[in-house]
């Protein structure tokens, strides 16, 4: 896809078609043939960042890549006023999971760029600056850390994470240098709080609520509490044909019990929106005629409150300890990531609700996000708010992820209307 400017769209459909063409162009940049996989600091990430940079420049933004690989496109304020020295940050991520859908993250970046173009086309002069951010590490797939790039922008990045390694043993520090980033400058990349008006993100809902209620857009109230854990079970290898069942120390059967217990704990916590997922399991030595000696698996736990999530993790851990005695295996539980509930700022939810109401001619539904987002990091810098966009059957992290052209157009319109509401809130409305 060329980076030449498209004709200025004037309809929802036109905006939606523009958005889809850009999302398709990004989806063509992948490490895998026939599937979308774009991990942080890879050659595919670099290509996608370059394309986003081209689009940002075409939209009139001044562009730079920061030391963490985030593309930042800035538009100075169009009018002077009491908020002329502040910028509204709008962003999302361009990394994906393995065999991903094309809208997760990418939609938010594209919507931000199209919103800038649309504001310009409509001749809106904002009283504050705008910055569009394309973050590179929301998914946390390559390294066992997540939100690296938004944490840098928010000034909460922990430099210890630079030593985290990917499956090939490459550290985050080495990958950043190879990408053209600069580990020694990460702390200089944090925004100064007084210079930021807030952070806004458009993202697909990744769940079924908006589709069920037949609404294209919704306003997010908060992002769920989340933790990730690594569980390791060490048993004893043995011959599959000779060791009697009551003399085995089978790491897989122990893991199976813990995995089912995690599911049971989560099922009991429905009122706190508790969910638990084991998405990655490794079995060693991994042969059909050898009793498994060593199993490692991931555990991801999320809930509407920090207390509910912590209580669930404690219950699963206690269960794991009991298995350890009963099956005479060694169980280790390590916490690799812990994020508290991130609450959207009333000022932002109010502007989003008013903006979306104009677009869909009805007050929008409020909903919580079970998925993680860059807003979890940005919330520690400034007020943040999110617009959710209906996606087909609520499917996400799956190549079947889909958003209709009309809903894509509505998403851009909703973002533009929200920015205008914020301008009004700042007392500078046209
Ligand atoms: C990212 O999408 C996550 O919620 O894990
Ligand atoms: Mn996402
Ligand atoms: Mn995702």
Tab-separated table of C-alpha atoms and ligand atoms in Angstrom:
chain	number	residue	atom	x	y	z
A	1	UNK	CA	0.000	0.000	0.000
A	2	UNK	CA	1.405	3.418	-0.877
A	3	UNK	CA	1.825	6.086	1.737
A	4	UNK	CA	0.282	8.704	-0.541
A	5	UNK	CA	-2.656	10.580	0.993
A	6	UNK	CA	-6.067	9.113	0.263
A	7	UNK	CA	-8.926	11.361	-0.881
A	8	UNK	CA	-10.521	13.015	2.165
A	9	UNK	CA	-13.382	10.830	3.317
A	10	UNK	CA	-16.663	12.449	4.146
A	11	UNK	CA	-18.900	9.544	5.112
A	12	UNK	CA	-18.831	6.870	7.808
A	13	UNK	CA	-18.530	4.256	5.092
A	14	UNK	CA	-15.608	6.154	3.505
A	15	UNK	CA	-13.803	6.367	6.838
A	16	UNK	CA	-14.454	2.668	7.449
A	17	UNK	CA	-13.108	1.708	4.024
A	18	UNK	CA	-9.983	3.797	4.651
A	19	UNK	CA	-9.498	2.152	8.028
A	20	UNK	CA	-9.907	-1.341	6.602
A	21	UNK	CA	-7.449	-0.686	3.754
A	22	UNK	CA	-4.832	0.483	6.271
A	23	UNK	CA	-5.512	-2.438	8.624
A	24	UNK	CA	-5.192	-4.856	5.694
A	25	UNK	CA	-1.878	-3.245	4.688
A	26	UNK	CA	-0.568	-3.787	8.235
A	27	UNK	CA	-1.913	-7.362	8.310
A	28	UNK	CA	0.238	-8.171	5.260
A	29	UNK	CA	3.347	-7.574	7.396
A	30	UNK	CA	3.926	-10.839	9.196
A	31	UNK	CA	6.627	-13.311	10.192
A	32	UNK	CA	4.446	-16.204	9.020
A	33	UNK	CA	3.103	-16.990	5.571
A	34	UNK	CA	-0.685	-17.177	5.670
A	35	UNK	CA	-0.960	-16.076	9.313
A	36	UNK	CA	-0.452	-12.789	11.133
A	37	UNK	CA	2.373	-12.845	13.676
A	38	UNK	CA	4.216	-9.624	14.471
A	39	UNK	CA	6.213	-9.637	17.685
A	40	UNK	CA	7.973	-6.763	19.456
A	41	UNK	CA	11.334	-5.607	18.006
A	42	UNK	CA	11.305	-8.016	15.061
A	43	UNK	CA	11.909	-7.094	11.391
A	44	UNK	CA	8.105	-7.224	10.908
A	45	UNK	CA	7.629	-4.738	13.712
A	46	UNK	CA	10.161	-2.423	12.033
A	47	UNK	CA	8.298	-2.636	8.692
A	48	UNK	CA	4.924	-1.942	10.294
A	49	UNK	CA	6.401	0.976	12.264
A	50	UNK	CA	7.832	2.467	9.043
A	51	UNK	CA	4.444	2.234	7.300
A	52	UNK	CA	2.699	3.834	10.283
A	53	UNK	CA	5.358	6.568	10.238
A	54	UNK	CA	4.584	7.242	6.547
A	55	UNK	CA	0.870	7.528	7.288
A	56	UNK	CA	1.539	9.827	10.227
A	57	UNK	CA	3.633	12.138	8.024
A	58	UNK	CA	0.899	12.150	5.360
A	59	UNK	CA	-1.558	13.215	8.078
A	60	UNK	CA	0.644	16.222	8.837
A	61	UNK	CA	2.289	14.888	11.991
A	62	UNK	CA	5.952	15.289	12.861
A	63	UNK	CA	7.215	11.775	13.464
A	64	UNK	CA	9.932	10.089	15.467
A	65	UNK	CA	10.609	6.629	16.815
A	66	UNK	CA	11.356	6.739	20.536
A	67	UNK	CA	14.039	4.715	22.330
A	68	UNK	CA	11.580	1.858	23.004
A	69	UNK	CA	10.495	1.576	19.355
A	70	UNK	CA	7.217	3.485	19.741
A	71	UNK	CA	6.237	5.610	16.753
A	72	UNK	CA	5.183	9.059	17.965
A	73	UNK	CA	3.443	11.487	15.598
A	74	UNK	CA	2.788	14.958	16.976
A	75	UNK	CA	0.444	17.739	15.877
A	76	UNK	CA	0.925	21.133	17.493
A	77	UNK	CA	-2.150	22.887	18.936
A	78	UNK	CA	-4.180	24.691	16.296
A	79	UNK	CA	-5.201	27.497	18.623
A	80	UNK	CA	-3.632	29.083	21.639
A	81	UNK	CA	-5.457	28.778	24.920
A	82	UNK	CA	-4.934	27.649	28.474
A	83	UNK	CA	-4.159	24.073	27.323
A	84	UNK	CA	-1.874	24.947	24.405
A	85	UNK	CA	1.128	23.518	26.246
A	86	UNK	CA	-0.559	20.127	26.725
A	87	UNK	CA	-1.090	17.208	24.370
A	88	UNK	CA	-3.812	14.626	24.177
A	89	UNK	CA	-2.179	11.234	23.574
A	90	UNK	CA	-4.021	8.737	21.396
A	91	UNK	CA	-2.604	5.295	20.813
A	92	UNK	CA	-2.618	1.547	20.708
A	93	UNK	CA	-0.234	-1.230	19.658
A	94	UNK	CA	1.084	-2.743	16.427
A	95	UNK	CA	2.442	-5.986	17.872
A	96	UNK	CA	0.229	-9.064	17.638
A	97	UNK	CA	-0.154	-12.475	19.194
A	98	UNK	CA	0.816	-15.584	17.185
A	99	UNK	CA	-1.697	-16.278	14.372
A	100	UNK	CA	-3.519	-13.094	15.332
A	101	UNK	CA	-6.555	-11.171	14.192
A	102	UNK	CA	-5.859	-7.957	12.278
A	103	UNK	CA	-7.843	-5.446	14.364
A	104	UNK	CA	-6.439	-5.946	17.885
A	105	UNK	CA	-4.278	-2.862	18.538
A	106	UNK	CA	-3.840	-1.939	14.863
A	107	UNK	CA	-7.340	-0.446	14.741
A	108	UNK	CA	-6.499	2.012	17.541
A	109	UNK	CA	-3.393	3.308	15.734
A	110	UNK	CA	-5.199	3.618	12.395
A	111	UNK	CA	-8.227	5.309	14.040
A	112	UNK	CA	-5.909	7.865	15.660
A	113	UNK	CA	-4.262	8.762	12.336
A	114	UNK	CA	-7.615	8.984	10.531
A	115	UNK	CA	-9.029	11.132	13.348
A	116	UNK	CA	-6.192	13.626	12.845
A	117	UNK	CA	-6.915	13.723	9.109
A	118	UNK	CA	-10.635	14.101	9.715
A	119	UNK	CA	-10.162	16.962	12.197
A	120	UNK	CA	-7.938	18.692	9.654
A	121	UNK	CA	-10.448	18.055	6.849
A	122	UNK	CA	-13.213	19.528	9.019
A	123	UNK	CA	-11.049	22.544	9.815
A	124	UNK	CA	-11.150	21.914	13.581
A	125	UNK	CA	-8.424	23.849	15.407
A	126	UNK	CA	-7.876	22.213	18.783
A	127	UNK	CA	-6.765	24.141	21.854
A	128	UNK	CA	-4.304	21.353	22.755
A	129	UNK	CA	-1.685	19.323	20.908
A	130	UNK	CA	-2.350	15.770	19.713
A	131	UNK	CA	0.105	12.884	19.654
A	132	UNK	CA	-0.566	9.538	18.019
A	133	UNK	CA	1.372	6.628	19.520
A	134	UNK	CA	1.981	3.218	17.952
A	135	UNK	CA	3.272	1.057	20.799
A	136	UNK	CA	5.178	-2.164	20.106
A	137	UNK	CA	4.649	-4.417	23.109
A	138	UNK	CA	1.134	-4.753	24.409
A	139	UNK	CA	0.855	-8.497	23.953
A	140	UNK	CA	3.948	-9.564	25.872
A	141	UNK	CA	4.412	-12.579	23.582
A	142	UNK	CA	8.109	-12.384	22.716
A	143	UNK	CA	9.467	-11.555	26.176
A	144	UNK	CA	7.993	-12.532	29.554
A	145	UNK	CA	7.210	-8.863	30.204
A	146	UNK	CA	4.457	-6.756	28.726
A	147	UNK	CA	3.497	-3.105	28.121
A	148	UNK	CA	7.212	-2.298	27.739
A	149	UNK	CA	6.722	0.569	25.297
A	150	UNK	CA	3.762	2.189	27.060
A	151	UNK	CA	5.530	1.808	30.424
A	152	UNK	CA	8.458	3.758	28.984
A	153	UNK	CA	6.119	6.542	27.797
A	154	UNK	CA	4.392	6.546	31.200
A	155	UNK	CA	7.712	6.701	33.073
A	156	UNK	CA	7.110	3.445	34.985
A	157	UNK	CA	9.442	1.093	33.090
A	158	UNK	CA	11.491	-1.136	35.373
A	159	UNK	CA	15.029	-1.457	33.871
A	160	UNK	CA	15.329	-4.967	35.338
A	161	UNK	CA	13.026	-6.050	32.484
A	162	UNK	CA	15.890	-5.350	30.038
A	163	UNK	CA	17.457	-8.641	31.116
A	164	UNK	CA	14.339	-10.679	30.225
A	165	UNK	CA	15.051	-13.090	27.357
A	166	UNK	CA	13.015	-14.513	24.495
A	167	UNK	CA	12.878	-18.188	23.512
A	168	UNK	CA	16.175	-17.879	21.628
A	169	UNK	CA	17.950	-16.333	24.610
A	170	UNK	CA	18.011	-12.796	23.138
A	171	UNK	CA	17.564	-10.222	25.888
A	172	UNK	CA	15.186	-7.271	25.634
A	173	UNK	CA	18.260	-5.023	25.872
A	174	UNK	CA	19.942	-6.748	22.882
A	175	UNK	CA	16.728	-6.758	20.840
A	176	UNK	CA	16.180	-3.047	21.477
A	177	UNK	CA	19.693	-2.177	20.320
A	178	UNK	CA	19.331	-4.329	17.182
A	179	UNK	CA	16.025	-2.564	16.428
A	180	UNK	CA	17.599	0.880	16.642
A	181	UNK	CA	16.260	1.680	20.104
A	182	UNK	CA	18.365	2.801	23.041
A	183	UNK	CA	18.128	1.084	26.441
A	184	UNK	CA	20.165	3.865	28.058
A	185	UNK	CA	17.655	6.531	27.017
A	186	UNK	CA	14.411	4.863	28.113
A	187	UNK	CA	14.021	6.970	31.226
A	188	UNK	CA	14.313	10.174	29.128
A	189	UNK	CA	11.309	9.124	27.051
A	190	UNK	CA	8.723	9.509	29.809
A	191	UNK	CA	6.184	12.272	29.200
A	192	UNK	CA	6.192	15.092	31.729
A	193	UNK	CA	2.864	14.912	33.575
A	194	UNK	CA	1.971	18.616	33.201
A	195	UNK	CA	2.413	18.327	29.418
A	196	UNK	CA	-0.215	15.598	29.043
A	197	UNK	CA	-3.954	16.164	28.896
A	198	UNK	CA	-4.851	12.479	28.892
A	199	UNK	CA	-4.593	9.194	26.994
A	200	UNK	CA	-7.339	7.855	24.717
A	201	UNK	CA	-7.480	4.470	23.009
A	202	UNK	CA	-9.844	2.897	20.502
A	203	UNK	CA	-9.806	-0.917	20.671
A	204	UNK	CA	-12.004	-3.807	19.611
A	205	UNK	CA	-14.066	-5.129	22.503
A	206	UNK	CA	-12.648	-8.677	22.153
A	207	UNK	CA	-15.879	-9.914	23.752
A	208	UNK	CA	-19.555	-10.320	22.811
A	209	UNK	CA	-21.362	-7.600	24.822
A	210	UNK	CA	-21.705	-4.882	22.155
A	211	UNK	CA	-22.754	-7.360	19.519
A	212	UNK	CA	-25.427	-8.769	21.816
A	213	UNK	CA	-26.778	-5.287	22.552
A	214	UNK	CA	-26.512	-4.269	18.884
A	215	UNK	CA	-24.332	-1.201	19.546
A	216	UNK	CA	-21.231	-0.338	17.483
A	217	UNK	CA	-19.367	1.502	20.262
A	218	UNK	CA	-19.111	1.390	24.051
A	219	UNK	CA	-17.306	3.260	26.806
A	220	UNK	CA	-14.842	1.400	29.002
A	221	UNK	CA	-15.004	1.931	32.768
A	222	UNK	CA	-11.881	0.014	33.834
A	223	UNK	CA	-9.384	-2.667	32.835
A	224	UNK	CA	-9.409	-5.843	34.916
A	225	UNK	CA	-6.811	-6.797	37.505
A	226	UNK	CA	-4.379	-9.300	35.962
A	227	UNK	CA	-1.473	-11.522	36.857
A	228	UNK	CA	0.657	-14.023	34.970
A	229	UNK	CA	2.438	-16.923	36.624
A	230	UNK	CA	4.891	-19.639	35.621
A	231	UNK	CA	4.298	-23.017	37.229
A	232	UNK	CA	6.910	-25.761	37.125
A	233	UNK	CA	6.432	-29.349	38.257
A	234	UNK	CA	9.380	-31.635	38.650
A	235	UNK	CA	8.607	-35.362	38.817
A	236	UNK	CA	10.704	-38.296	37.766
A	237	UNK	CA	11.223	-39.769	34.316
A	238	UNK	CA	10.623	-43.483	33.962
A	239	UNK	CA	9.719	-46.246	31.559
A	240	UNK	CA	6.081	-46.007	30.401
A	241	UNK	CA	5.810	-49.794	30.298
A	242	UNK	CA	7.472	-50.860	33.527
A	243	UNK	CA	6.806	-48.409	36.383
A	244	UNK	CA	3.556	-49.332	38.214
A	245	UNK	CA	0.970	-46.559	38.434
A	246	UNK	CA	1.307	-46.168	42.220
A	247	UNK	CA	5.080	-45.736	42.005
A	248	UNK	CA	5.158	-42.867	39.490
A	249	UNK	CA	6.014	-39.208	39.981
A	250	UNK	CA	4.307	-38.059	36.805
A	251	UNK	CA	4.633	-34.317	36.255
A	252	UNK	CA	1.855	-34.191	33.627
A	253	UNK	CA	-0.872	-35.766	35.757
A	254	UNK	CA	0.067	-33.373	38.584
A	255	UNK	CA	-0.153	-30.459	36.138
A	256	UNK	CA	-3.525	-31.698	34.885
A	257	UNK	CA	-4.940	-31.593	38.414
A	258	UNK	CA	-3.674	-28.055	38.972
A	259	UNK	CA	-5.008	-26.856	35.617
A	260	UNK	CA	-8.470	-28.258	36.369
A	261	UNK	CA	-8.353	-26.734	39.854
A	262	UNK	CA	-7.590	-23.316	38.323
A	263	UNK	CA	-10.606	-23.714	36.058
A	264	UNK	CA	-12.804	-24.646	39.018
A	265	UNK	CA	-11.620	-21.668	41.112
A	266	UNK	CA	-12.373	-19.317	38.208
A	267	UNK	CA	-15.822	-20.825	37.607
A	268	UNK	CA	-16.717	-20.097	41.254
A	269	UNK	CA	-15.730	-16.430	40.842
A	270	UNK	CA	-18.230	-15.456	38.166
A	271	UNK	CA	-19.558	-12.504	40.145
A	272	UNK	CA	-16.075	-10.967	40.151
A	273	UNK	CA	-15.611	-11.759	36.421
A	274	UNK	CA	-12.814	-14.125	37.475
A	275	UNK	CA	-11.108	-15.995	34.616
A	276	UNK	CA	-8.063	-18.290	34.606
A	277	UNK	CA	-6.231	-19.546	31.518
A	278	UNK	CA	-3.401	-21.994	30.941
A	279	UNK	CA	-2.300	-21.122	27.425
A	280	UNK	CA	1.184	-22.602	27.220
A	281	UNK	CA	2.318	-26.048	28.386
A	282	UNK	CA	5.709	-27.678	27.888
A	283	UNK	CA	6.324	-31.325	28.693
A	284	UNK	CA	9.800	-32.772	29.096
A	285	UNK	CA	11.341	-34.986	27.905
A	286	UNK	CA	8.230	-35.149	25.693
A	287	UNK	CA	8.227	-38.735	24.396
A	288	UNK	CA	5.259	-41.076	24.294
A	289	UNK	CA	7.048	-43.895	26.110
A	290	UNK	CA	8.589	-41.813	28.909
A	291	UNK	CA	6.821	-40.759	32.117
A	292	UNK	CA	7.000	-36.928	32.072
A	293	UNK	CA	9.708	-35.610	34.377
A	294	UNK	CA	9.240	-31.881	34.046
A	295	UNK	CA	6.237	-29.743	33.092
A	296	UNK	CA	6.130	-25.976	32.823
A	297	UNK	CA	2.959	-24.048	32.171
A	298	UNK	CA	1.659	-20.516	32.178
A	299	UNK	CA	-1.283	-19.312	34.271
A	300	UNK	CA	-3.093	-16.042	33.530
A	301	UNK	CA	-5.660	-14.864	36.105
A	302	UNK	CA	-7.948	-11.824	35.776
A	303	UNK	CA	-10.823	-10.354	37.783
A	304	UNK	CA	-12.858	-7.204	38.277
A	305	UNK	CA	-11.118	-6.502	41.604
A	306	UNK	CA	-7.545	-6.940	42.833
A	307	UNK	CA	-8.790	-8.760	45.960
A	308	UNK	CA	-10.772	-11.343	43.983
A	309	UNK	CA	-7.807	-11.986	41.696
A	310	UNK	CA	-5.327	-12.310	44.570
A	311	UNK	CA	-7.631	-14.668	46.498
A	312	UNK	CA	-7.973	-16.882	43.415
A	313	UNK	CA	-4.213	-17.046	42.881
A	314	UNK	CA	-3.756	-17.953	46.540
A	315	UNK	CA	-6.324	-20.755	46.301
A	316	UNK	CA	-4.709	-22.202	43.161
A	317	UNK	CA	-1.250	-21.964	44.746
A	318	UNK	CA	-2.432	-23.752	47.910
A	319	UNK	CA	-3.927	-26.496	45.775
A	320	UNK	CA	-0.618	-26.822	43.918
A	321	UNK	CA	1.256	-27.181	47.223
A	322	UNK	CA	-1.068	-29.994	48.321
A	323	UNK	CA	-0.523	-31.820	45.003
A	324	UNK	CA	3.171	-31.492	45.612
A	325	UNK	CA	2.831	-33.626	48.800
A	326	UNK	CA	0.232	-36.061	47.516
A	327	UNK	CA	2.012	-36.908	44.277
A	328	UNK	CA	5.545	-36.416	45.559
A	329	UNK	CA	6.553	-34.005	42.870
A	330	UNK	CA	8.106	-30.561	43.349
A	331	UNK	CA	5.844	-27.656	42.435
A	332	UNK	CA	7.114	-24.081	42.020
A	333	UNK	CA	4.828	-21.102	41.405
A	334	UNK	CA	6.407	-17.854	40.230
A	335	UNK	CA	4.596	-14.568	39.571
A	336	UNK	CA	5.954	-12.883	36.440
A	337	UNK	CA	3.500	-10.028	36.023
A	338	UNK	CA	0.957	-8.324	38.248
A	339	UNK	CA	-1.237	-5.392	37.208
A	340	UNK	CA	-3.839	-3.738	39.391
A	341	UNK	CA	-7.258	-2.677	38.119
A	342	UNK	CA	-6.857	0.442	35.968
A	343	UNK	CA	-9.852	2.746	36.297
A	344	UNK	CA	-10.783	5.128	33.496
A	345	UNK	CA	-10.945	8.791	34.513
A	346	UNK	CA	-14.495	10.208	34.857
A	347	UNK	CA	-13.441	13.232	32.767
A	348	UNK	CA	-12.520	10.918	29.876
A	349	UNK	CA	-15.505	8.565	30.193
A	350	UNK	CA	-17.794	11.603	30.219
A	351	UNK	CA	-16.245	12.980	27.011
A	352	UNK	CA	-16.334	9.536	25.352
A	353	UNK	CA	-19.971	8.963	26.351
A	354	UNK	CA	-20.984	12.378	24.981
A	355	UNK	CA	-18.949	11.855	21.794
A	356	UNK	CA	-20.291	8.363	21.118
A	357	UNK	CA	-23.855	9.460	21.882
A	358	UNK	CA	-23.550	11.917	18.993
A	359	UNK	CA	-22.334	9.185	16.654
A	360	UNK	CA	-24.810	6.434	17.526
A	361	UNK	CA	-27.648	8.727	18.590
A	362	UNK	CA	-28.105	6.959	21.931
A	363	UNK	CA	-26.231	6.972	25.229
A	364	UNK	CA	-23.552	4.287	25.041
A	365	UNK	CA	-23.216	1.224	27.226
A	366	UNK	CA	-20.435	1.146	29.823
A	367	UNK	CA	-18.356	-1.997	30.098
A	368	UNK	CA	-15.228	-3.327	31.782
A	369	UNK	CA	-12.288	-4.698	29.815
A	370	UNK	CA	-11.120	-8.199	30.672
A	371	UNK	CA	-8.277	-7.816	28.169
A	372	UNK	CA	-5.057	-5.982	28.977
A	373	UNK	CA	-4.255	-2.696	27.229
A	374	UNK	CA	-1.568	-0.014	27.054
A	375	UNK	CA	-3.968	2.122	29.128
A	376	UNK	CA	-2.918	0.081	32.183
A	377	UNK	CA	0.508	1.710	31.943
A	378	UNK	CA	-0.723	5.104	30.717
A	379	UNK	CA	-3.192	5.320	33.637
A	380	UNK	CA	-0.175	5.815	35.868
A	381	UNK	CA	0.814	8.913	33.887
A	382	UNK	CA	-2.486	10.637	33.223
A	383	UNK	CA	-6.264	10.387	32.925
A	384	UNK	CA	-7.132	7.642	30.487
A	385	UNK	CA	-10.210	6.512	28.610
A	386	UNK	CA	-11.109	3.845	26.065
A	387	UNK	CA	-13.649	3.416	23.304
A	388	UNK	CA	-14.654	-0.175	22.578
A	389	UNK	CA	-15.723	-1.237	19.089
A	390	UNK	CA	-18.051	-4.163	18.409
A	391	UNK	CA	-16.330	-7.190	16.863
A	392	UNK	CA	-18.017	-10.174	15.256
A	393	UNK	CA	-19.059	-12.847	17.779
A	394	UNK	CA	-16.633	-11.270	20.259
A	395	UNK	CA	-13.823	-13.284	18.648
A	396	UNK	CA	-10.256	-12.037	19.177
A	397	UNK	CA	-6.710	-13.429	19.328
A	398	UNK	CA	-7.882	-15.472	16.380
A	399	UNK	CA	-7.570	-14.896	12.607
A	400	UNK	CA	-11.395	-14.788	12.438
A	401	UNK	CA	-11.422	-11.484	14.358
A	402	UNK	CA	-13.642	-9.113	12.321
A	403	UNK	CA	-15.123	-5.604	12.463
A	404	UNK	CA	-17.591	-4.334	9.855
A	405	UNK	CA	-16.665	-1.387	7.632
A	406	UNK	CA	-19.516	0.677	9.123
A	407	UNK	CA	-18.297	-0.001	12.667
A	408	UNK	CA	-14.754	0.972	11.685
A	409	UNK	CA	-16.137	4.257	10.350
A	410	UNK	CA	-18.183	4.731	13.533
A	411	UNK	CA	-15.022	4.148	15.589
A	412	UNK	CA	-13.177	6.976	13.809
A	413	UNK	CA	-16.219	9.244	14.119
A	414	UNK	CA	-16.539	8.367	17.813
A	415	UNK	CA	-12.889	9.228	18.390
A	416	UNK	CA	-13.206	12.546	16.526
A	417	UNK	CA	-16.356	13.416	18.508
A	418	UNK	CA	-14.602	12.548	21.783
A	419	UNK	CA	-11.649	14.795	20.924
A	420	UNK	CA	-14.100	17.602	20.160
A	421	UNK	CA	-15.845	16.995	23.512
A	422	UNK	CA	-12.506	17.227	25.312
A	423	UNK	CA	-11.808	20.490	23.495
A	424	UNK	CA	-15.190	21.720	24.703
A	425	UNK	CA	-14.374	20.582	28.238
A	426	UNK	CA	-11.199	22.630	28.058
A	427	UNK	CA	-13.409	25.636	27.544
A	428	UNK	CA	-12.228	26.215	24.009
A	429	UNK	CA	-15.096	24.706	21.997
A	430	UNK	CA	-15.903	26.175	18.659
B	1	LIG	C1	-3.530	-8.811	25.703
B	1	LIG	O1	-4.299	-8.758	24.763
B	1	LIG	C2	-3.959	-9.444	26.921
B	1	LIG	O2	-5.026	-9.072	27.445
B	1	LIG	O3	-3.264	-10.370	27.384
B	2	LIG	MN1	-4.780	-5.237	22.203
B	3	LIG	MN1	-4.305	-8.715	22.171
